[in-house]
PDB file of C-alpha atoms in Angstrom:
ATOM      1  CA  UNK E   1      30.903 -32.910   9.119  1.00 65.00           C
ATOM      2  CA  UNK E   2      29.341 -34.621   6.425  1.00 70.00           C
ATOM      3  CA  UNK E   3      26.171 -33.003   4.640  1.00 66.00           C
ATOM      4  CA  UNK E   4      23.379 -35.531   5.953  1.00 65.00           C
ATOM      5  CA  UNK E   5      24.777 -33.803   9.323  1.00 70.00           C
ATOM      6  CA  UNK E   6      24.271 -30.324   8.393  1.00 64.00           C
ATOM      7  CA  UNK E   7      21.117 -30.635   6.866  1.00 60.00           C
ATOM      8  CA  UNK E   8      20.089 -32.264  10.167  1.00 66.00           C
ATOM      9  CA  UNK E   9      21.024 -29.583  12.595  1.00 64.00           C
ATOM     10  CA  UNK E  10      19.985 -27.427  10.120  1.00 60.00           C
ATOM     11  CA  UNK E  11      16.231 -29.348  10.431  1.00 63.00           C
ATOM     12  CA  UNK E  12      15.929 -29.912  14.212  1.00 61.00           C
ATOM     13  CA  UNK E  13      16.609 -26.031  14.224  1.00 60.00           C
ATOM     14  CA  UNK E  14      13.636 -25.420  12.639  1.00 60.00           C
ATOM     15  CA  UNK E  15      15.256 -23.741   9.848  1.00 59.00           C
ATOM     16  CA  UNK E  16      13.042 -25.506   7.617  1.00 59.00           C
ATOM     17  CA  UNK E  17       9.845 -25.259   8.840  1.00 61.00           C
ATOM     18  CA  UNK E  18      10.259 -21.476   8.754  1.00 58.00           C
ATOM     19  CA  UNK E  19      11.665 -21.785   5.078  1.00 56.00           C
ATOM     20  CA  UNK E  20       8.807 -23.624   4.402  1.00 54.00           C
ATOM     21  CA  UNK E  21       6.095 -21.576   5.913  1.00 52.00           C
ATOM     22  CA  UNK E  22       8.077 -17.916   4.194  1.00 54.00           C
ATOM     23  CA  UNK E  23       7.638 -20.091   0.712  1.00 52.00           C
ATOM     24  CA  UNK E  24       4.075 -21.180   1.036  1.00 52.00           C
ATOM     25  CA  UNK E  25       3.171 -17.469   2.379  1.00 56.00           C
ATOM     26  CA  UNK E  26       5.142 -16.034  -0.283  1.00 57.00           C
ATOM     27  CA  UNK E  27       2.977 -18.415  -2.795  1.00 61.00           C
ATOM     28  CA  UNK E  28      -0.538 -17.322  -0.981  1.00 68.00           C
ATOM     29  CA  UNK E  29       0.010 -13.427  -1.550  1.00 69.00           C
ATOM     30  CA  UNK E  30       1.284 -13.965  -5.560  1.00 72.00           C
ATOM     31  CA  UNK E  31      -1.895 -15.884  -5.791  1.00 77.00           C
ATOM     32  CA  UNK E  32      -3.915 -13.121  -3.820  1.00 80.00           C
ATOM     33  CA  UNK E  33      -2.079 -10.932  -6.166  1.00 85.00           C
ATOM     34  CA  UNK E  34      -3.591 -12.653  -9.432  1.00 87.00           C
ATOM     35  CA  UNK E  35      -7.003 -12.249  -7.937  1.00 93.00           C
ATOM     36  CA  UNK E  36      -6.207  -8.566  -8.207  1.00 94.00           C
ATOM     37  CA  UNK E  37      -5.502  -8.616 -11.875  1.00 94.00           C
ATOM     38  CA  UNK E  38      -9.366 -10.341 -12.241  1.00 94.00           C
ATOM     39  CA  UNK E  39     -10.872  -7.770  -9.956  1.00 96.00           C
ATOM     40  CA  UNK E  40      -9.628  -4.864 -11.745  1.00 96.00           C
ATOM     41  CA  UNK E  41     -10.947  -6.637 -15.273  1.00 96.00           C
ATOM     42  CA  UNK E  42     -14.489  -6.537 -13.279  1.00 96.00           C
ATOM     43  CA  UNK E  43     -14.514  -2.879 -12.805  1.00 96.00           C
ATOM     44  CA  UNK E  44     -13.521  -2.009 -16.005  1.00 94.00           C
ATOM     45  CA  UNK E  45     -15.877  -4.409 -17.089  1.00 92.00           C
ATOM     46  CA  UNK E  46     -18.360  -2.352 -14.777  1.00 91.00           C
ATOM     47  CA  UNK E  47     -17.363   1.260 -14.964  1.00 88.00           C
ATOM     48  CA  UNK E  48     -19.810   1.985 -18.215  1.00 83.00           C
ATOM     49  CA  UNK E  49     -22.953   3.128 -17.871  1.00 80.00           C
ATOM     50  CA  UNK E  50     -25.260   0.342 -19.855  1.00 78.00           C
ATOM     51  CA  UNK E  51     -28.855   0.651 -20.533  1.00 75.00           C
ATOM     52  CA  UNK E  52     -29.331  -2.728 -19.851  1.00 78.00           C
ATOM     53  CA  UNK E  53     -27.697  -2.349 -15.853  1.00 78.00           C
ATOM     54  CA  UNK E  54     -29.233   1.117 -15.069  1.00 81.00           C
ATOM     55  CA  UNK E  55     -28.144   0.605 -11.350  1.00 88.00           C
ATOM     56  CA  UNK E  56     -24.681   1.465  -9.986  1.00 89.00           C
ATOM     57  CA  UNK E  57     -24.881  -2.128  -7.925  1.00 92.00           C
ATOM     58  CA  UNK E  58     -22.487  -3.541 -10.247  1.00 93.00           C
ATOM     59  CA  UNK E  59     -19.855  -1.289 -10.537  1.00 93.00           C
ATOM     60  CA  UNK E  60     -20.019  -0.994  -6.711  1.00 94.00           C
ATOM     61  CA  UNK E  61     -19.949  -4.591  -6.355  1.00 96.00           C
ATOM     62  CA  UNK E  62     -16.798  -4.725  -8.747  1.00 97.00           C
ATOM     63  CA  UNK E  63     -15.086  -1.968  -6.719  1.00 96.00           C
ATOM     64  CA  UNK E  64     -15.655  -3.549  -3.522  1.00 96.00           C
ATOM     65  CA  UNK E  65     -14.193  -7.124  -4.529  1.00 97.00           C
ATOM     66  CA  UNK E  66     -11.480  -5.451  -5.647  1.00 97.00           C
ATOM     67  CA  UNK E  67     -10.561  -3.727  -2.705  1.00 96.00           C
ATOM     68  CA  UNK E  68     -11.118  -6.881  -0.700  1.00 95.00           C
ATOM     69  CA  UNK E  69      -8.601  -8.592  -3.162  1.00 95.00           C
ATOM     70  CA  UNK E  70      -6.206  -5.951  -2.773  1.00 93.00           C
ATOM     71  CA  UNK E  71      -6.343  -6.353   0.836  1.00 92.00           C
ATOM     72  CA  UNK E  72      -5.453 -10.027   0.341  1.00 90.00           C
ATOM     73  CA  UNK E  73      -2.711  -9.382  -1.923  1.00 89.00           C
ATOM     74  CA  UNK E  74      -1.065  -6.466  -0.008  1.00 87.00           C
ATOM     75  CA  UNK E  75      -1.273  -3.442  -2.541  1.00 90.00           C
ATOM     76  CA  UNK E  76      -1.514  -0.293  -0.938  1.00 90.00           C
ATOM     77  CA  UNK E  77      -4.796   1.086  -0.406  1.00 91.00           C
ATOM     78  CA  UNK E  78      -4.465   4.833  -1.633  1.00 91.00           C
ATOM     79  CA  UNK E  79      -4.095   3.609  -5.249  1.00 93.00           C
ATOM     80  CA  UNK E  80      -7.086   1.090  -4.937  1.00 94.00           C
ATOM     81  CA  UNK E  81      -9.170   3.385  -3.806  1.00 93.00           C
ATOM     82  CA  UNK E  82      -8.374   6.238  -6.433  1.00 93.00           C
ATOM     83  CA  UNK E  83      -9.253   3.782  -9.024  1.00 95.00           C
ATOM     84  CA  UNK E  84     -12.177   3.032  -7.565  1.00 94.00           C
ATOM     85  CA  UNK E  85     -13.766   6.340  -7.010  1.00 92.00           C
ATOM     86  CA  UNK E  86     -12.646   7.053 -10.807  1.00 92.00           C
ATOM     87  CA  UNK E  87     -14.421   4.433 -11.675  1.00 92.00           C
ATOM     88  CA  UNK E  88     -17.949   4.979 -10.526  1.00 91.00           C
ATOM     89  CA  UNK E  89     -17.622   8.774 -10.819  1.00 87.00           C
ATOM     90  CA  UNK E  90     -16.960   6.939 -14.612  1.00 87.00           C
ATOM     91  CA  UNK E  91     -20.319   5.419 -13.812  1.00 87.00           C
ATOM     92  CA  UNK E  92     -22.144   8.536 -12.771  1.00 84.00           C
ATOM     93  CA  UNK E  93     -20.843  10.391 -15.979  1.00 81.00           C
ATOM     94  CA  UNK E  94     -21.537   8.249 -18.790  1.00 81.00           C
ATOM     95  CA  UNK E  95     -24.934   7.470 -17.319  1.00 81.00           C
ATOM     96  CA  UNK E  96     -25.804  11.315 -17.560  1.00 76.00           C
ATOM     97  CA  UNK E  97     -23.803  11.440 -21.297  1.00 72.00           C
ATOM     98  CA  UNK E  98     -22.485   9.259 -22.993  1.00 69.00           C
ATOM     99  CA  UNK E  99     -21.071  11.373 -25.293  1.00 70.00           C
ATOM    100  CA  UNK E 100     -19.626  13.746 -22.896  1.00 65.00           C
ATOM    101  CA  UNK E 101     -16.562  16.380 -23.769  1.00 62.00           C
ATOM    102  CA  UNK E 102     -14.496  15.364 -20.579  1.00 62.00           C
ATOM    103  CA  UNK E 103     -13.650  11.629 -21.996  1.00 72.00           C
ATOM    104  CA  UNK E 104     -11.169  11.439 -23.169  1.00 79.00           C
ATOM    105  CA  UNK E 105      -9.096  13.424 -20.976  1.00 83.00           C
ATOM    106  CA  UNK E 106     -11.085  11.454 -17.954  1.00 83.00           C
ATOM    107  CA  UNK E 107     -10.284   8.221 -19.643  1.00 87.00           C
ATOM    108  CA  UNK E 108      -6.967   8.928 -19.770  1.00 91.00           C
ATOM    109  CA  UNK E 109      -6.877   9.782 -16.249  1.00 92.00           C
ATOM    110  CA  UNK E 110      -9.186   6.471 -15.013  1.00 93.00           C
ATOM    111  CA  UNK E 111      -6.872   3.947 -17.007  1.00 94.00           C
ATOM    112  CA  UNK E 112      -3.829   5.690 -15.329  1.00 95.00           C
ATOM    113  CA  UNK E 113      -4.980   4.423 -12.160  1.00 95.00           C
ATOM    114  CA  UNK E 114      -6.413   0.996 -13.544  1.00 96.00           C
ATOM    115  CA  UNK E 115      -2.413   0.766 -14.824  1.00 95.00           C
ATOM    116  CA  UNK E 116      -0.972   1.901 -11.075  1.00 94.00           C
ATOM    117  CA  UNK E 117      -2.567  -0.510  -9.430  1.00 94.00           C
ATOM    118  CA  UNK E 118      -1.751  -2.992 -11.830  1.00 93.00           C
ATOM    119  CA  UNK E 119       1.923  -1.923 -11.504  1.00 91.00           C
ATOM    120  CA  UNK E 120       1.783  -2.396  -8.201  1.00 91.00           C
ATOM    121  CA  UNK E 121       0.138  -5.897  -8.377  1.00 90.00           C
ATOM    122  CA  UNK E 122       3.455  -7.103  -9.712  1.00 85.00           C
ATOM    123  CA  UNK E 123       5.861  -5.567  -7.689  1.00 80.00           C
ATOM    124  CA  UNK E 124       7.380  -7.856  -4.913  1.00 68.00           C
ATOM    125  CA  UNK E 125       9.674  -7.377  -1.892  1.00 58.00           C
ATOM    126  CA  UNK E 126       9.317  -4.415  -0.348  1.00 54.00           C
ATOM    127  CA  UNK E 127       7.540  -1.258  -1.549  1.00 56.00           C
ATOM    128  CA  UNK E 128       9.981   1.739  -2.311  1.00 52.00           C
ATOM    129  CA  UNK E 129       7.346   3.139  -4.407  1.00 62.00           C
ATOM    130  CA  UNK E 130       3.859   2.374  -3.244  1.00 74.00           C
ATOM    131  CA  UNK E 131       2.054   4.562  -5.489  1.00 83.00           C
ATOM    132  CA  UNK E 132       1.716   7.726  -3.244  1.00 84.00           C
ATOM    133  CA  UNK E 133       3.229   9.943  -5.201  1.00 87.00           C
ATOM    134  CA  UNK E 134       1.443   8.815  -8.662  1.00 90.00           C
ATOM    135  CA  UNK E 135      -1.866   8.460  -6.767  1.00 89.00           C
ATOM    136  CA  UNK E 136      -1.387  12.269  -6.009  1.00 89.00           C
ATOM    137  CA  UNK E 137      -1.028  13.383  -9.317  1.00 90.00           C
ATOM    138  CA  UNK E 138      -3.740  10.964 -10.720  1.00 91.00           C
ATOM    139  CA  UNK E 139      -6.017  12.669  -8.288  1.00 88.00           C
ATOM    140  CA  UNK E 140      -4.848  16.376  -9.122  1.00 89.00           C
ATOM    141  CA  UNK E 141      -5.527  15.948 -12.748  1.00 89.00           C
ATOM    142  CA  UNK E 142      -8.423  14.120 -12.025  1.00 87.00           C
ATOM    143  CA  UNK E 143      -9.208  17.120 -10.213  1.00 83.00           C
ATOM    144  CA  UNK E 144      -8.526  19.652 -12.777  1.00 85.00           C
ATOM    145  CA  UNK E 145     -10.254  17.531 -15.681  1.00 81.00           C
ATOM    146  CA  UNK E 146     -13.379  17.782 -13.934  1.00 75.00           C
ATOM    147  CA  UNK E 147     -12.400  21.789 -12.890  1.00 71.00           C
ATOM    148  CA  UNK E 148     -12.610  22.269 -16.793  1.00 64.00           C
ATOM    149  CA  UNK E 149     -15.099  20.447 -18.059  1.00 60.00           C
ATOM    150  CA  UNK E 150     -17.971  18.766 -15.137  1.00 57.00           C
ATOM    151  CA  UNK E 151     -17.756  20.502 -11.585  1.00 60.00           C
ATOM    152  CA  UNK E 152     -20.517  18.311 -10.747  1.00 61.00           C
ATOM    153  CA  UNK E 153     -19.048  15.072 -11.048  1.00 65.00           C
ATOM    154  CA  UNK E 154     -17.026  16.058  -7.862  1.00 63.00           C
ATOM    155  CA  UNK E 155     -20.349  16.934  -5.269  1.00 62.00           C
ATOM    156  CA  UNK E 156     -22.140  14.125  -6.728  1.00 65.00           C
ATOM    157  CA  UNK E 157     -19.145  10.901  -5.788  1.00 70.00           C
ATOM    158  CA  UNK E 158     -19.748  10.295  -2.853  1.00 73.00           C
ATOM    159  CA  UNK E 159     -15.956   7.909  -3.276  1.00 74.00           C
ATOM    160  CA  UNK E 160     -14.444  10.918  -4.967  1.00 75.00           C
ATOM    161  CA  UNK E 161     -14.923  13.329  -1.303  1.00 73.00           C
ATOM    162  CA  UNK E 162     -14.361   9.887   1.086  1.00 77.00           C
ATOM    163  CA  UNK E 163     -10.968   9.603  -0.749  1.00 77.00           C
ATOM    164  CA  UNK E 164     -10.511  13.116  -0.582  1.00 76.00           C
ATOM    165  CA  UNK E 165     -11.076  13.231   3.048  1.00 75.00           C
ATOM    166  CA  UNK E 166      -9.341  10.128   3.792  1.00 77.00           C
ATOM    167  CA  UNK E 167      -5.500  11.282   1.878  1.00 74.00           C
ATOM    168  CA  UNK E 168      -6.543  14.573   0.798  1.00 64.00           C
ATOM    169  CA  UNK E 169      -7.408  16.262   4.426  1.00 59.00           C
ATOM    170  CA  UNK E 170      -5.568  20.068   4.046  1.00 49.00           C
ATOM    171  CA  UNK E 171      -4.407  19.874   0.576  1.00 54.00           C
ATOM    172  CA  UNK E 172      -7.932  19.706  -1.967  1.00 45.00           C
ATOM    173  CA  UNK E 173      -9.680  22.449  -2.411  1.00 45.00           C
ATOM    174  CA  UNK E 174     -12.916  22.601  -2.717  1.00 43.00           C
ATOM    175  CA  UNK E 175     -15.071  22.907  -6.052  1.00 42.00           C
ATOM    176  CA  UNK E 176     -18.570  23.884  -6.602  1.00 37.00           C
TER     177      UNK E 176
END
């Protein structure tokens, strides 16, 4: 059998058809992927309190495009929305001071989560390590950054306690 016969049997098989839709899906979600990257460059974009936008619209707006990307490109949600909430509780605490004492540990803590989900933008096949375990400890110190320093920005994110209740249910604890 010469190879002008193989290749086709191999093509009235259908072999390459489904090659050929696996590629061009496989090109869609790295594309979806890269709209990640620009979505996450909006909310950081976003996440500062400016005199100029004294409304939280943006930032919202920001967050929610960038969930709707990650959707497209297949990152796992938990991480996404950690960032998120970090970033408009960001929001919420540099519009009450800009200057506050909590920053830089809570910066620390909010680009942590910008960086997971930016990991996780890049990482293809399938997901051994979907950010589970780092979105847990991004939220406990998150947690215990505010426990020390702003026990308010907790009651008032409304993001922070739906992410809590979504992956937290049981395990947080509840601070006043």
């Amino acid at each position: 059998m010469d190879l002008a016969s193989l290749l086709s049997g191999i093509g009235s098989l259908g072999i390459g058809t489904l090659l050929g839709h696996w590629l061009s899906g496989r090109r869609s979600r790295q594309d979806a992927r890269v709209n990640v990257i620009s979505a996450v460059a909006d909310v950081e974009r976003a996440r500062w309190y400016s005199t100029s936008v004294d409304t939280i619209d943006p930032v919202r707006a920001a967050v929610s495009e960038l969930e709707a990307a990650a959707l497209r490109g297949n990152i796992p949600r938990k991480p996404v929305m950690l960032y998120g909430a970090l970033a408009i509780a960001s929001w919420r605490i540099s519009e009450k001071d800009s200057n506050h004492q909590l920053w830089d540990e809570w910066a620390d803590v909010v680009t942590d989560a910008r960086d997971l989900v930016k990991t996780l933008v890049w990482q293809d096949g399938p997901r051994t390590n979907d950010g589970q375990r780092e979105s847990d400890v991004l939220y406990d110190r998150a947690r215990a950054v505010t426990r020390r320093s702003v026990t308010s920005v907790w009651s008032d994110s409304s993001d922070l306690r739906a992410f809590e209740q979504t992956y937290r249910a049981g395990k947080a604890t509840s601070v006043s």
